[in-house]
Amino acid sequence: QRQLVESGGGLVQAGGSLRLSCAASGSIFSNNLMGWYRQAPGKQRELVAVISSGGSTNYAESVKGRFTVSKDNAKNTVYLQMNSLKPEDTAVYYCNCKKSRDYWGQGTQVTVSS
């Protein structure tokens, strides 16, 4: 049983927007740190944004002012709103939950064309 399921990736032109969703099982959604990571071809996986159980957020410098992480506790879902997308944002985006251990989603491809 997969604990995290992402959706919302796709192909978009530079300057466009996408919203990623990550649905978490109820057993891991509370009292955790949830976040989004991404991995571009030939590069290491990097942190994009995190949100704590209390709603505090933190962002990579490269996405500050363009991306917003949020969550809906009633739906056990975390979102990543991505605006003003750039070709360098192209990557596989992974949802992550840090609780007793790391949980990962299957990843969703985001491709930004120039």
PDB file of C-alpha atoms in Angstrom:
ATOM      1  CA  GLN A   1       0.000   0.000   0.000  1.00  0.00           C
ATOM      2  CA  ARG A   2       1.469   3.267  -1.115  1.00  0.00           C
ATOM      3  CA  GLN A   3       1.395   5.897   1.600  1.00  0.00           C
ATOM      4  CA  LEU A   4       1.864   8.927  -0.658  1.00  0.00           C
ATOM      5  CA  VAL A   5       0.309   9.394  -4.093  1.00  0.00           C
ATOM      6  CA  GLU A   6       1.231  12.387  -6.226  1.00  0.00           C
ATOM      7  CA  SER A   7      -0.655  13.887  -9.138  1.00  0.00           C
ATOM      8  CA  GLY A   8      -0.698  17.035 -11.224  1.00  0.00           C
ATOM      9  CA  GLY A   9       2.509  16.950 -13.208  1.00  0.00           C
ATOM     10  CA  GLY A  10       2.667  17.621 -16.913  1.00  0.00           C
ATOM     11  CA  LEU A  11       4.042  19.749 -19.708  1.00  0.00           C
ATOM     12  CA  VAL A  12       3.774  23.523 -19.515  1.00  0.00           C
ATOM     13  CA  GLN A  13       5.357  26.478 -21.276  1.00  0.00           C
ATOM     14  CA  ALA A  14       7.757  28.761 -19.474  1.00  0.00           C
ATOM     15  CA  GLY A  15       5.855  31.296 -17.408  1.00  0.00           C
ATOM     16  CA  GLY A  16       2.972  28.915 -16.863  1.00  0.00           C
ATOM     17  CA  SER A  17       1.641  27.275 -13.717  1.00  0.00           C
ATOM     18  CA  LEU A  18       1.003  23.804 -12.363  1.00  0.00           C
ATOM     19  CA  ARG A  19      -0.324  22.493  -9.088  1.00  0.00           C
ATOM     20  CA  LEU A  20       0.931  19.238  -7.668  1.00  0.00           C
ATOM     21  CA  SER A  21      -1.046  17.247  -5.124  1.00  0.00           C
ATOM     22  CA  CYS A  22       0.111  14.615  -2.688  1.00  0.00           C
ATOM     23  CA  ALA A  23      -2.512  12.490  -0.977  1.00  0.00           C
ATOM     24  CA  ALA A  24      -1.224  10.834   2.179  1.00  0.00           C
ATOM     25  CA  SER A  25      -2.636   7.960   4.145  1.00  0.00           C
ATOM     26  CA  GLY A  26      -4.159   9.042   7.416  1.00  0.00           C
ATOM     27  CA  SER A  27      -1.661   7.078   9.465  1.00  0.00           C
ATOM     28  CA  ILE A  28       1.241   9.341   8.509  1.00  0.00           C
ATOM     29  CA  PHE A  29      -0.370  12.696   7.814  1.00  0.00           C
ATOM     30  CA  SER A  30      -0.357  14.056  11.364  1.00  0.00           C
ATOM     31  CA  ASN A  31       2.633  15.230  13.404  1.00  0.00           C
ATOM     32  CA  ASN A  32       5.097  15.205  10.574  1.00  0.00           C
ATOM     33  CA  LEU A  33       7.102  17.329   8.189  1.00  0.00           C
ATOM     34  CA  MET A  34       5.889  17.076   4.625  1.00  0.00           C
ATOM     35  CA  GLY A  35       7.655  18.370   1.618  1.00  0.00           C
ATOM     36  CA  TRP A  36       8.422  18.317  -2.044  1.00  0.00           C
ATOM     37  CA  TYR A  37      11.735  17.341  -3.593  1.00  0.00           C
ATOM     38  CA  ARG A  38      12.781  17.219  -7.217  1.00  0.00           C
ATOM     39  CA  GLN A  39      15.368  15.437  -9.281  1.00  0.00           C
ATOM     40  CA  ALA A  40      16.471  16.562 -12.698  1.00  0.00           C
ATOM     41  CA  PRO A  41      18.334  14.209 -15.067  1.00  0.00           C
ATOM     42  CA  GLY A  42      21.940  13.774 -13.996  1.00  0.00           C
ATOM     43  CA  LYS A  43      21.428  15.743 -10.781  1.00  0.00           C
ATOM     44  CA  GLN A  44      20.893  14.896  -7.155  1.00  0.00           C
ATOM     45  CA  ARG A  45      17.488  15.078  -5.565  1.00  0.00           C
ATOM     46  CA  GLU A  46      16.987  18.476  -3.962  1.00  0.00           C
ATOM     47  CA  LEU A  47      14.566  20.001  -1.509  1.00  0.00           C
ATOM     48  CA  VAL A  48      11.958  22.315  -3.012  1.00  0.00           C
ATOM     49  CA  ALA A  49       9.631  23.153  -0.113  1.00  0.00           C
ATOM     50  CA  VAL A  50       8.521  21.806   3.245  1.00  0.00           C
ATOM     51  CA  ILE A  51       5.566  22.410   5.537  1.00  0.00           C
ATOM     52  CA  SER A  52       5.342  21.408   9.170  1.00  0.00           C
ATOM     53  CA  SER A  53       2.352  20.141  11.065  1.00  0.00           C
ATOM     54  CA  GLY A  54       1.929  23.638  12.434  1.00  0.00           C
ATOM     55  CA  GLY A  55       1.962  25.156   8.973  1.00  0.00           C
ATOM     56  CA  SER A  56       5.458  26.641   8.947  1.00  0.00           C
ATOM     57  CA  THR A  57       7.032  26.592   5.515  1.00  0.00           C
ATOM     58  CA  ASN A  58      10.499  26.720   4.047  1.00  0.00           C
ATOM     59  CA  TYR A  59      11.600  26.992   0.432  1.00  0.00           C
ATOM     60  CA  ALA A  60      14.665  26.516  -1.691  1.00  0.00           C
ATOM     61  CA  GLU A  61      16.077  29.853  -2.783  1.00  0.00           C
ATOM     62  CA  SER A  62      15.500  28.986  -6.417  1.00  0.00           C
ATOM     63  CA  VAL A  63      11.718  28.757  -5.980  1.00  0.00           C
ATOM     64  CA  LYS A  64      11.021  31.457  -3.389  1.00  0.00           C
ATOM     65  CA  GLY A  65       8.322  33.829  -4.548  1.00  0.00           C
ATOM     66  CA  ARG A  66       7.177  31.434  -7.290  1.00  0.00           C
ATOM     67  CA  PHE A  67       6.160  28.240  -5.481  1.00  0.00           C
ATOM     68  CA  THR A  68       3.779  27.848  -2.559  1.00  0.00           C
ATOM     69  CA  VAL A  69       3.383  24.746  -0.414  1.00  0.00           C
ATOM     70  CA  SER A  70       0.127  24.252   1.474  1.00  0.00           C
ATOM     71  CA  LYS A  71      -1.968  21.509   2.973  1.00  0.00           C
ATOM     72  CA  ASP A  72      -5.555  20.539   3.564  1.00  0.00           C
ATOM     73  CA  ASN A  73      -5.765  18.566   6.803  1.00  0.00           C
ATOM     74  CA  ALA A  74      -9.327  17.457   6.112  1.00  0.00           C
ATOM     75  CA  LYS A  75      -8.176  15.799   2.885  1.00  0.00           C
ATOM     76  CA  ASN A  76      -4.754  14.585   4.119  1.00  0.00           C
ATOM     77  CA  THR A  77      -3.304  16.334   1.103  1.00  0.00           C
ATOM     78  CA  VAL A  78      -0.319  18.581   0.504  1.00  0.00           C
ATOM     79  CA  TYR A  79      -0.086  20.863  -2.507  1.00  0.00           C
ATOM     80  CA  LEU A  80       2.673  22.597  -4.402  1.00  0.00           C
ATOM     81  CA  GLN A  81       1.475  25.556  -6.440  1.00  0.00           C
ATOM     82  CA  MET A  82       4.123  26.400  -9.011  1.00  0.00           C
ATOM     83  CA  ASN A  83       3.904  29.719 -10.839  1.00  0.00           C
ATOM     84  CA  SER A  84       6.227  31.474 -13.267  1.00  0.00           C
ATOM     85  CA  LEU A  85       7.738  28.150 -14.189  1.00  0.00           C
ATOM     86  CA  LYS A  86      11.151  28.071 -15.828  1.00  0.00           C
ATOM     87  CA  PRO A  87      12.812  25.396 -17.978  1.00  0.00           C
ATOM     88  CA  GLU A  88      15.214  24.737 -15.094  1.00  0.00           C
ATOM     89  CA  ASP A  89      12.240  23.614 -12.994  1.00  0.00           C
ATOM     90  CA  THR A  90      11.960  20.546 -15.223  1.00  0.00           C
ATOM     91  CA  ALA A  91      12.345  17.468 -13.033  1.00  0.00           C
ATOM     92  CA  VAL A  92      10.572  14.570 -11.415  1.00  0.00           C
ATOM     93  CA  TYR A  93       8.884  15.928  -8.307  1.00  0.00           C
ATOM     94  CA  TYR A  94       8.558  13.704  -5.255  1.00  0.00           C
ATOM     95  CA  CYS A  95       6.361  14.090  -2.219  1.00  0.00           C
ATOM     96  CA  ASN A  96       8.072  13.282   1.077  1.00  0.00           C
ATOM     97  CA  CYS A  97       6.830  12.709   4.609  1.00  0.00           C
ATOM     98  CA  LYS A  98       9.221  12.640   7.553  1.00  0.00           C
ATOM     99  CA  LYS A  99       7.764  10.840  10.525  1.00  0.00           C
ATOM    100  CA  SER A 100       9.360   7.829  12.160  1.00  0.00           C
ATOM    101  CA  ARG A 101      11.072   7.363   8.815  1.00  0.00           C
ATOM    102  CA  ASP A 102      11.059   8.853   5.352  1.00  0.00           C
ATOM    103  CA  TYR A 103       8.107   8.088   3.119  1.00  0.00           C
ATOM    104  CA  TRP A 104       8.258   8.848  -0.614  1.00  0.00           C
ATOM    105  CA  GLY A 105       5.734   9.094  -3.371  1.00  0.00           C
ATOM    106  CA  GLN A 106       6.235   7.590  -6.801  1.00  0.00           C
ATOM    107  CA  GLY A 107       7.134  10.911  -8.400  1.00  0.00           C
ATOM    108  CA  THR A 108       5.453  13.022 -11.049  1.00  0.00           C
ATOM    109  CA  GLN A 109       7.140  14.514 -14.099  1.00  0.00           C
ATOM    110  CA  VAL A 110       7.108  18.272 -14.608  1.00  0.00           C
ATOM    111  CA  THR A 111       8.419  19.519 -17.934  1.00  0.00           C
ATOM    112  CA  VAL A 112       8.733  23.228 -18.700  1.00  0.00           C
ATOM    113  CA  SER A 113       9.367  24.121 -22.309  1.00  0.00           C
ATOM    114  CA  SER A 114      11.109  27.323 -23.343  1.00  0.00           C
TER     115      SER A 114
END
